[in-house]
Tab-separated table of C-alpha atoms in Angstrom:
chain	number	residue	atom	x	y	z
A	92	UNK	CA	-149.534	9.616	-67.598
A	93	UNK	CA	-148.571	9.339	-71.424
A	94	UNK	CA	-151.735	9.756	-72.590
A	95	UNK	CA	-155.199	11.305	-70.808
A	96	UNK	CA	-156.588	9.041	-67.778
A	97	UNK	CA	-159.760	7.183	-68.138
A	98	UNK	CA	-161.899	6.707	-65.725
A	99	UNK	CA	-161.436	3.766	-64.722
A	100	UNK	CA	-157.945	4.235	-64.372
A	101	UNK	CA	-158.352	6.579	-62.006
A	102	UNK	CA	-160.417	3.679	-60.089
A	103	UNK	CA	-157.304	1.821	-59.917
A	104	UNK	CA	-155.097	4.853	-59.125
A	105	UNK	CA	-157.902	4.714	-55.771
A	106	UNK	CA	-157.936	0.890	-55.397
A	107	UNK	CA	-154.159	0.606	-55.086
A	108	UNK	CA	-154.230	3.712	-52.328
A	109	UNK	CA	-151.304	5.446	-55.107
A	110	UNK	CA	-154.068	8.774	-55.419
A	111	UNK	CA	-156.395	9.598	-51.876
A	112	UNK	CA	-157.078	12.958	-53.071
A	113	UNK	CA	-158.501	15.022	-56.150
A	114	UNK	CA	-155.482	16.870	-56.065
A	115	UNK	CA	-153.129	13.188	-55.607
A	116	UNK	CA	-155.442	12.270	-58.524
A	117	UNK	CA	-154.671	15.155	-60.594
A	118	UNK	CA	-150.249	15.317	-59.892
A	119	UNK	CA	-149.838	11.454	-60.912
A	120	UNK	CA	-152.242	11.353	-63.955
A	121	UNK	CA	-151.335	15.260	-65.363
A	122	UNK	CA	-155.489	15.958	-65.542
A	123	UNK	CA	-156.821	19.381	-65.076
A	124	UNK	CA	-159.464	19.613	-61.835
A	125	UNK	CA	-162.165	20.078	-64.918
A	126	UNK	CA	-161.296	17.121	-65.318
A	127	UNK	CA	-160.865	15.491	-62.767
A	128	UNK	CA	-164.274	16.696	-61.060
A	129	UNK	CA	-165.967	14.470	-63.963
A	130	UNK	CA	-164.092	11.715	-63.635
A	131	UNK	CA	-164.102	11.489	-60.350
A	132	UNK	CA	-168.216	13.291	-60.262
A	133	UNK	CA	-168.880	9.518	-62.292
A	134	UNK	CA	-167.176	7.273	-59.988
A	135	UNK	CA	-168.747	8.761	-57.268
A	136	UNK	CA	-172.268	8.093	-59.752
A	137	UNK	CA	-172.276	4.464	-59.340
A	138	UNK	CA	-170.982	3.875	-56.544
A	139	UNK	CA	-167.773	2.107	-56.752
A	140	UNK	CA	-166.093	5.624	-54.498
A	141	UNK	CA	-166.853	7.786	-51.575
A	142	UNK	CA	-165.672	10.381	-49.183
A	143	UNK	CA	-163.386	9.888	-46.627
A	144	UNK	CA	-163.151	12.005	-43.627
A	145	UNK	CA	-160.563	15.341	-44.695
A	146	UNK	CA	-157.215	14.658	-45.869
A	147	UNK	CA	-155.013	16.276	-43.367
A	148	UNK	CA	-154.028	19.862	-45.152
A	149	UNK	CA	-151.173	21.250	-46.265
A	150	UNK	CA	-152.634	25.071	-45.580
A	151	UNK	CA	-156.612	26.698	-45.912
A	152	UNK	CA	-159.412	23.497	-46.750
A	153	UNK	CA	-158.396	20.566	-45.638
A	154	UNK	CA	-158.985	18.351	-48.406
A	155	UNK	CA	-161.395	14.900	-49.224
A	156	UNK	CA	-160.484	12.160	-49.252
A	157	UNK	CA	-161.562	9.403	-51.558
A	158	UNK	CA	-162.202	5.749	-50.937
A	159	UNK	CA	-162.755	2.456	-52.995
A	160	UNK	CA	-165.985	1.361	-51.816
A	161	UNK	CA	-166.186	-2.371	-51.485
A	162	UNK	CA	-169.978	-2.281	-50.938
A	163	UNK	CA	-170.755	-0.709	-53.743
A	164	UNK	CA	-171.880	-4.567	-54.769
A	165	UNK	CA	-171.263	-7.835	-54.364
A	166	UNK	CA	-170.111	-11.462	-56.059
A	167	UNK	CA	-172.195	-14.628	-55.466
A	168	UNK	CA	-169.531	-17.197	-55.783
A	169	UNK	CA	-169.258	-21.264	-55.359
A	170	UNK	CA	-166.295	-23.854	-55.028
A	171	UNK	CA	-167.618	-26.692	-55.782
A	172	UNK	CA	-165.811	-30.078	-54.731
A	173	UNK	CA	-166.086	-33.904	-55.651
A	174	UNK	CA	-168.108	-34.196	-52.845
A	175	UNK	CA	-168.849	-29.954	-50.613
A	176	UNK	CA	-169.419	-27.360	-51.950
A	177	UNK	CA	-168.569	-23.648	-50.506
A	178	UNK	CA	-171.358	-20.931	-51.295
A	179	UNK	CA	-171.388	-17.548	-50.430
A	180	UNK	CA	-171.306	-14.019	-50.989
A	181	UNK	CA	-168.383	-11.398	-51.367
A	182	UNK	CA	-167.881	-7.671	-51.303
A	183	UNK	CA	-166.193	-5.872	-54.257
A	184	UNK	CA	-162.896	-6.405	-51.714
A	185	UNK	CA	-163.159	-10.098	-52.265
A	186	UNK	CA	-164.507	-10.700	-48.735
A	187	UNK	CA	-166.949	-13.207	-46.650
A	188	UNK	CA	-170.099	-11.527	-46.167
A	189	UNK	CA	-172.122	-14.367	-46.055
A	190	UNK	CA	-170.770	-18.130	-46.240
A	191	UNK	CA	-173.802	-21.696	-46.832
A	192	UNK	CA	-171.504	-24.821	-46.416
A	193	UNK	CA	-173.835	-27.881	-48.095
A	194	UNK	CA	-173.050	-31.538	-49.295
A	195	UNK	CA	-173.853	-31.675	-52.932
A	196	UNK	CA	-172.594	-34.649	-55.469
A	197	UNK	CA	-170.970	-33.475	-58.391
A	198	UNK	CA	-172.006	-36.158	-60.019
A	199	UNK	CA	-176.096	-35.334	-60.342
A	200	UNK	CA	-174.793	-33.235	-62.848
A	201	UNK	CA	-175.774	-29.409	-64.062
A	202	UNK	CA	-179.141	-29.633	-64.281
A	203	UNK	CA	-179.099	-30.210	-60.213
A	204	UNK	CA	-176.179	-28.914	-59.170
A	205	UNK	CA	-175.917	-25.606	-60.788
A	206	UNK	CA	-180.107	-24.392	-59.959
A	207	UNK	CA	-178.638	-25.473	-56.476
A	208	UNK	CA	-176.374	-22.979	-56.720
A	209	UNK	CA	-178.702	-20.415	-57.979
A	210	UNK	CA	-180.819	-20.286	-55.465
A	211	UNK	CA	-178.685	-20.867	-52.039
A	212	UNK	CA	-177.153	-18.092	-53.316
A	213	UNK	CA	-181.029	-16.272	-53.725
A	214	UNK	CA	-181.578	-16.986	-50.348
A	215	UNK	CA	-178.407	-15.567	-49.802
A	216	UNK	CA	-178.369	-12.566	-51.296
A	217	UNK	CA	-182.133	-10.793	-49.923
A	218	UNK	CA	-181.675	-7.300	-50.893
A	219	UNK	CA	-178.462	-7.482	-50.811
A	220	UNK	CA	-176.167	-4.048	-52.860
A	221	UNK	CA	-176.985	-4.803	-56.944
A	222	UNK	CA	-174.499	-7.563	-57.989
A	223	UNK	CA	-171.541	-7.244	-60.464
A	224	UNK	CA	-170.561	-10.632	-61.527
A	225	UNK	CA	-170.583	-14.248	-61.181
A	226	UNK	CA	-167.469	-16.586	-59.870
A	227	UNK	CA	-167.071	-20.509	-59.504
A	228	UNK	CA	-164.644	-22.433	-59.218
A	229	UNK	CA	-166.001	-26.773	-60.068
A	230	UNK	CA	-163.359	-29.961	-60.210
A	231	UNK	CA	-163.420	-30.537	-63.872
A	232	UNK	CA	-161.075	-29.216	-66.367
A	233	UNK	CA	-162.438	-25.630	-67.640
A	234	UNK	CA	-161.841	-23.809	-70.790
A	235	UNK	CA	-161.394	-20.369	-69.156
A	236	UNK	CA	-161.917	-18.630	-72.273
A	237	UNK	CA	-165.787	-20.450	-73.002
A	238	UNK	CA	-166.513	-21.448	-69.604
A	239	UNK	CA	-167.042	-24.579	-70.796
A	240	UNK	CA	-166.338	-27.842	-68.896
A	241	UNK	CA	-164.440	-31.100	-69.928
A	242	UNK	CA	-164.810	-34.171	-68.270
A	243	UNK	CA	-165.686	-36.572	-70.794
A	244	UNK	CA	-163.367	-39.505	-68.211
A	245	UNK	CA	-164.640	-38.289	-64.970
A	246	UNK	CA	-167.889	-36.218	-64.842
A	247	UNK	CA	-169.249	-37.384	-67.678
A	248	UNK	CA	-172.365	-35.752	-67.211
A	249	UNK	CA	-170.695	-31.719	-66.647
A	250	UNK	CA	-168.430	-32.772	-70.488
A	251	UNK	CA	-168.932	-29.896	-73.494
A	252	UNK	CA	-171.255	-27.815	-70.453
A	253	UNK	CA	-171.136	-23.898	-71.472
A	254	UNK	CA	-171.951	-23.051	-67.892
A	255	UNK	CA	-171.854	-19.035	-67.930
A	256	UNK	CA	-174.991	-18.787	-69.875
A	257	UNK	CA	-177.735	-20.864	-67.463
A	258	UNK	CA	-176.354	-18.444	-64.944
A	259	UNK	CA	-177.168	-15.521	-66.463
A	260	UNK	CA	-180.553	-16.595	-67.285
A	261	UNK	CA	-181.567	-15.674	-63.735
A	262	UNK	CA	-177.877	-13.436	-62.919
A	263	UNK	CA	-177.404	-11.364	-66.185
A	264	UNK	CA	-173.768	-10.468	-65.359
A	265	UNK	CA	-170.190	-11.823	-66.709
A	266	UNK	CA	-170.109	-14.904	-64.818
A	267	UNK	CA	-166.649	-16.290	-65.201
A	268	UNK	CA	-166.193	-19.592	-64.533
A	269	UNK	CA	-162.425	-22.138	-63.631
A	270	UNK	CA	-161.546	-24.777	-62.503
A	271	UNK	CA	-161.740	-25.770	-58.807
A	272	UNK	CA	-157.900	-25.518	-57.561
A	273	UNK	CA	-156.731	-22.640	-59.725
A	274	UNK	CA	-159.291	-20.162	-57.574
A	275	UNK	CA	-157.658	-22.232	-55.528
A	276	UNK	CA	-154.702	-21.502	-55.946
A	277	UNK	CA	-155.629	-17.347	-57.265
A	278	UNK	CA	-156.773	-17.016	-53.502
A	279	UNK	CA	-153.593	-18.439	-50.919
A	280	UNK	CA	-151.353	-16.741	-53.589
A	281	UNK	CA	-152.675	-13.299	-54.019
A	282	UNK	CA	-154.077	-12.928	-49.996
A	283	UNK	CA	-150.937	-14.756	-48.620
A	284	UNK	CA	-147.633	-15.354	-50.822
A	285	UNK	CA	-147.991	-11.670	-53.414
A	286	UNK	CA	-146.218	-9.153	-51.858
A	287	UNK	CA	-143.219	-11.711	-51.162
A	288	UNK	CA	-143.209	-14.302	-55.096
A	289	UNK	CA	-144.300	-14.677	-58.266
A	290	UNK	CA	-145.042	-18.059	-58.631
A	291	UNK	CA	-146.247	-20.399	-56.581
A	292	UNK	CA	-147.742	-23.973	-56.770
A	293	UNK	CA	-150.913	-25.640	-55.522
A	294	UNK	CA	-151.342	-29.039	-54.969
A	295	UNK	CA	-154.872	-29.499	-53.236
A	296	UNK	CA	-154.766	-33.434	-51.603
A	297	UNK	CA	-158.672	-34.521	-50.771
A	298	UNK	CA	-161.137	-36.558	-52.419
A	299	UNK	CA	-158.633	-35.949	-55.804
A	300	UNK	CA	-155.873	-34.284	-57.152
A	301	UNK	CA	-155.018	-31.528	-59.082
A	302	UNK	CA	-153.018	-28.161	-58.944
A	303	UNK	CA	-153.437	-25.007	-60.007
A	304	UNK	CA	-150.290	-22.822	-60.989
A	305	UNK	CA	-149.185	-19.359	-60.526
A	306	UNK	CA	-146.699	-17.979	-63.032
A	307	UNK	CA	-144.963	-14.551	-62.657
A	308	UNK	CA	-147.727	-13.603	-60.599
A	309	UNK	CA	-150.865	-15.426	-62.961
A	310	UNK	CA	-152.820	-18.274	-63.373
A	311	UNK	CA	-150.863	-20.369	-65.922
A	312	UNK	CA	-154.020	-22.200	-67.716
A	313	UNK	CA	-152.209	-23.847	-70.425
A	314	UNK	CA	-154.029	-23.330	-74.087
A	315	UNK	CA	-157.656	-24.291	-73.793
A	316	UNK	CA	-157.144	-24.725	-69.379
A	317	UNK	CA	-155.962	-28.792	-68.889
A	318	UNK	CA	-152.368	-27.318	-66.935
A	319	UNK	CA	-152.277	-28.517	-64.008
A	320	UNK	CA	-153.658	-31.750	-64.487
A	321	UNK	CA	-151.298	-33.167	-62.367
A	322	UNK	CA	-154.114	-35.891	-60.479
A	323	UNK	CA	-153.207	-37.931	-63.980
A	324	UNK	CA	-149.266	-38.041	-63.692
A	325	UNK	CA	-148.800	-42.299	-63.644
A	326	UNK	CA	-146.530	-42.961	-61.055
A	327	UNK	CA	-143.429	-45.944	-60.383
A	328	UNK	CA	-144.618	-49.219	-58.486
A	329	UNK	CA	-148.133	-47.948	-57.694
A	330	UNK	CA	-149.484	-51.465	-58.603
A	331	UNK	CA	-151.645	-51.950	-61.327
A	332	UNK	CA	-154.265	-49.374	-60.088
A	333	UNK	CA	-157.135	-48.799	-62.548
A	334	UNK	CA	-157.781	-44.633	-62.600
A	335	UNK	CA	-160.698	-43.279	-63.100
A	336	UNK	CA	-159.096	-41.879	-66.171
A	337	UNK	CA	-159.077	-44.661	-67.495
A	338	UNK	CA	-154.800	-45.311	-67.006
A	339	UNK	CA	-152.898	-46.935	-64.573
A	340	UNK	CA	-151.180	-46.077	-61.110
A	341	UNK	CA	-152.314	-42.763	-61.534
A	342	UNK	CA	-151.893	-39.918	-58.291
A	343	UNK	CA	-154.683	-39.832	-57.584
A	344	UNK	CA	-156.141	-43.486	-57.565
A	345	UNK	CA	-152.945	-44.549	-55.210
A	346	UNK	CA	-152.267	-41.607	-52.694
A	347	UNK	CA	-156.508	-38.901	-53.159
A	348	UNK	CA	-158.247	-39.876	-49.283
A	349	UNK	CA	-160.411	-42.238	-51.845
A	350	UNK	CA	-157.895	-43.921	-52.380
A	351	UNK	CA	-156.377	-44.011	-48.466
A	352	UNK	CA	-159.102	-44.851	-47.450
A	353	UNK	CA	-158.941	-48.377	-49.697
A	354	UNK	CA	-156.223	-49.470	-48.926
A	355	UNK	CA	-156.812	-49.446	-45.076
A	356	UNK	CA	-159.762	-51.429	-45.721
A	357	UNK	CA	-158.035	-52.972	-47.956
A	358	UNK	CA	-155.606	-54.358	-44.594
A	359	UNK	CA	-158.967	-54.655	-42.435
A	360	UNK	CA	-158.798	-51.252	-40.804
A	361	UNK	CA	-162.495	-50.452	-40.462
A	362	UNK	CA	-162.723	-47.160	-41.904
A	363	UNK	CA	-165.636	-45.076	-43.595
A	364	UNK	CA	-164.674	-41.591	-43.821
A	365	UNK	CA	-160.518	-39.531	-43.287
A	366	UNK	CA	-162.221	-38.391	-39.716
A	367	UNK	CA	-161.188	-42.177	-39.765
A	368	UNK	CA	-158.368	-42.979	-40.283
A	369	UNK	CA	-157.492	-39.177	-38.386
A	370	UNK	CA	-157.572	-40.843	-35.425
A	371	UNK	CA	-155.847	-43.753	-36.240
A	372	UNK	CA	-153.184	-41.516	-37.024
A	373	UNK	CA	-153.650	-40.075	-33.691
A	374	UNK	CA	-153.240	-43.613	-31.745
A	375	UNK	CA	-150.615	-43.602	-33.252
A	376	UNK	CA	-151.428	-47.651	-35.960
A	377	UNK	CA	-148.058	-47.865	-37.261
A	378	UNK	CA	-149.690	-49.567	-40.931
A	379	UNK	CA	-152.209	-46.651	-41.204
A	380	UNK	CA	-149.245	-43.901	-41.257
A	381	UNK	CA	-146.401	-45.718	-43.534
A	382	UNK	CA	-150.336	-46.291	-46.283
A	383	UNK	CA	-150.367	-42.181	-45.101
A	384	UNK	CA	-147.002	-41.413	-46.066
A	385	UNK	CA	-146.653	-43.472	-48.481
A	386	UNK	CA	-148.875	-41.657	-50.659
A	387	UNK	CA	-146.943	-39.251	-49.948
A	388	UNK	CA	-144.299	-40.009	-51.219
A	389	UNK	CA	-146.205	-40.942	-54.380
A	390	UNK	CA	-147.715	-37.263	-53.830
A	391	UNK	CA	-144.086	-35.961	-53.956
A	392	UNK	CA	-142.926	-38.128	-57.685
A	393	UNK	CA	-145.194	-36.438	-59.336
A	394	UNK	CA	-145.195	-33.373	-57.405
A	395	UNK	CA	-141.266	-32.712	-57.879
A	396	UNK	CA	-141.659	-33.617	-61.774
A	397	UNK	CA	-143.185	-30.412	-61.682
A	398	UNK	CA	-140.900	-28.141	-59.299
A	399	UNK	CA	-138.398	-29.029	-61.926
A	400	UNK	CA	-140.298	-28.054	-64.708
A	401	UNK	CA	-141.908	-24.898	-62.927
A	402	UNK	CA	-139.731	-23.797	-60.524
A	403	UNK	CA	-142.255	-22.325	-57.821
A	404	UNK	CA	-140.671	-20.390	-54.923
A	405	UNK	CA	-143.100	-21.781	-52.856
A	406	UNK	CA	-145.233	-25.670	-53.235
A	407	UNK	CA	-148.488	-25.168	-51.043
A	408	UNK	CA	-149.927	-28.326	-49.506
A	409	UNK	CA	-153.518	-28.757	-49.006
A	410	UNK	CA	-157.278	-30.052	-48.966
A	411	UNK	CA	-158.296	-31.496	-46.133
A	412	UNK	CA	-156.245	-34.435	-46.776
A	413	UNK	CA	-153.382	-31.916	-46.540
A	414	UNK	CA	-154.365	-29.993	-42.975
A	415	UNK	CA	-155.316	-33.566	-41.495
A	416	UNK	CA	-152.038	-35.661	-41.859
A	417	UNK	CA	-148.206	-33.978	-40.948
A	418	UNK	CA	-146.831	-37.792	-42.263
A	419	UNK	CA	-148.644	-37.623	-45.492
A	420	UNK	CA	-147.000	-34.300	-45.855
A	421	UNK	CA	-143.744	-35.622	-44.437
A	422	UNK	CA	-142.942	-38.034	-47.624
A	423	UNK	CA	-144.072	-34.674	-50.010
A	424	UNK	CA	-140.912	-33.434	-48.282
A	425	UNK	CA	-139.306	-36.475	-47.973
A	426	UNK	CA	-138.800	-37.604	-52.146
A	427	UNK	CA	-139.193	-33.049	-53.556
A	428	UNK	CA	-136.087	-32.185	-51.858
A	429	UNK	CA	-134.486	-36.181	-52.947
A	430	UNK	CA	-135.468	-36.083	-56.473
A	431	UNK	CA	-136.491	-32.049	-57.313
A	432	UNK	CA	-132.910	-30.505	-58.354
A	433	UNK	CA	-130.522	-28.984	-56.786
A	434	UNK	CA	-131.210	-25.292	-57.733
A	435	UNK	CA	-134.913	-26.340	-57.933
A	436	UNK	CA	-134.944	-26.582	-54.334
A	437	UNK	CA	-131.774	-24.609	-53.063
A	438	UNK	CA	-134.780	-21.554	-51.383
A	439	UNK	CA	-137.636	-23.489	-52.550
A	440	UNK	CA	-140.681	-23.367	-49.345
A	441	UNK	CA	-142.924	-26.199	-48.898
A	442	UNK	CA	-146.066	-25.221	-46.608
A	443	UNK	CA	-149.028	-26.249	-45.976
A	444	UNK	CA	-152.709	-23.981	-46.839
A	445	UNK	CA	-152.656	-20.374	-44.785
A	446	UNK	CA	-155.766	-20.300	-46.327
A	447	UNK	CA	-158.044	-23.142	-45.974
A	448	UNK	CA	-160.698	-24.248	-47.275
A	449	UNK	CA	-161.799	-20.030	-47.466
A	450	UNK	CA	-159.545	-19.885	-50.395
A	451	UNK	CA	-161.634	-21.146	-52.891
A	452	UNK	CA	-164.206	-18.352	-53.056
A	453	UNK	CA	-161.693	-15.180	-52.014
A	454	UNK	CA	-160.078	-16.230	-55.632
A	455	UNK	CA	-163.817	-17.086	-57.424
A	456	UNK	CA	-164.283	-13.885	-56.273
A	457	UNK	CA	-161.194	-11.983	-57.095
A	458	UNK	CA	-161.289	-14.000	-60.604
A	459	UNK	CA	-163.962	-11.879	-61.206
A	460	UNK	CA	-162.711	-8.610	-59.444
A	461	UNK	CA	-159.811	-8.929	-62.098
A	462	UNK	CA	-162.515	-8.784	-64.267
A	463	UNK	CA	-164.537	-5.710	-64.033
A	464	UNK	CA	-163.398	-3.265	-61.863
A	465	UNK	CA	-160.928	-3.311	-64.563
A	466	UNK	CA	-159.512	-0.482	-66.084
A	467	UNK	CA	-161.495	-1.193	-69.392
A	468	UNK	CA	-164.637	-3.140	-68.091
A	469	UNK	CA	-164.816	0.179	-65.737
A	470	UNK	CA	-164.833	2.445	-68.937
A	471	UNK	CA	-166.396	0.192	-71.006
A	472	UNK	CA	-169.613	-0.343	-68.634
A	473	UNK	CA	-169.546	4.005	-67.964
A	474	UNK	CA	-169.827	4.076	-72.077
C-alpha cells in the first residue's frame, strides 16, 4: 500500500482472506510489527476478528491465524412484500440465524407495520450479539440517501415517510432502507453470480412487478431511487386496463399475479389464490395456460426494452409467480429473443431465481454490512 493501512483496511484484508496472519498483514501493507499488533489488538477488542487455530509453520513457532468473526454482531432485517413479510436476524456474514414470516398488508401503513416489525425483531433477538445495523426492503420507490418512501399513487400512507429515524428510536444504529426488488437483486447477485458477472437484471413477478438492476457489480438506483420501476411501463394491446398508478395497460396491471387472477375469474374460472391457478396449470387447463403465457409475453415485451438498454449478462426471474409457472417463463423468453437486439441476446441467460424468497433477507443484510463494515465506517467507529 502507498500509505499506512488503517484498522478498517486491515479488517478488509482479513475478511477477504488476503491476509490470514499478522505476518501476512505486514507483508501486504508494509506496516511494522508494532503497527500490525496495534490494529489487530483493536479489532480483537471490538470482537470483529478472532484468533483461530495455528497456521502452518515455515520454521519456528507456528503463526496464529486471524479470522473474521461473523458472530461478533447481528443485523435485524426485513423484506416487505405487498401481502407477506419476511423477518430475520442475520450475522455479520449475512447468513440468516433466525427467521419468521408474517402476513402483513403494507397498505395498513407505517404506523402499523413498522412497530410490528420492531416488536418481532426484539422477540427474535432475545439476548443475541450486539446489533450493528438494520436493513429493510419495502415495495415502494425509495429515495435511498434519505430512506424516504415515495409512492404517492400506490402506497399513499407511506408517501414521504422517512423510515430510518423511526426505527433508530428503538434500534440506535445505522438503518438502511431500499426498494424490495433492489435488495433481492443484491442478494441474488452477491451469492449466486458475483464471481462470474457484473451485470444482472432481476425481475420480481408476484402480486406486483418490479425490477432491480446490477450494473458494473453495484445496484443501480438512479438519481433519486426510481430505477427499475418497470411495472409501470405500458404494453401494446393490453386492452385498456386501468393501473393503480392511473395510467392504462402498465405491465403490472396486465401481467402480475393480481392481473392473472382477475382475467381468469372473468373467464369463469373459480380461482381465489395463485395456488388455484397452479392447480389448473398442472391439470393442463388450456385457457389458464393461455392467460399465463400471455402475461409472460407482455412481461417479455417490457423486459426486452430493458435488455436493449442495459445489456445484462443474465435476466433472473423471481417472485412466486415466476417460481410457479413455466408457461409464463416461456412467454418471457419467447418475446425477449424476438425483440431484443442480436448482440444484446448473443450470450444472454434467462434464469429463475436460485435463492428464491430468501434473497431479499440476504440482500438487506449485505446492504447494511457493506456500510457498517467498510474501512471508513470501522475507522470512524474506532475513534
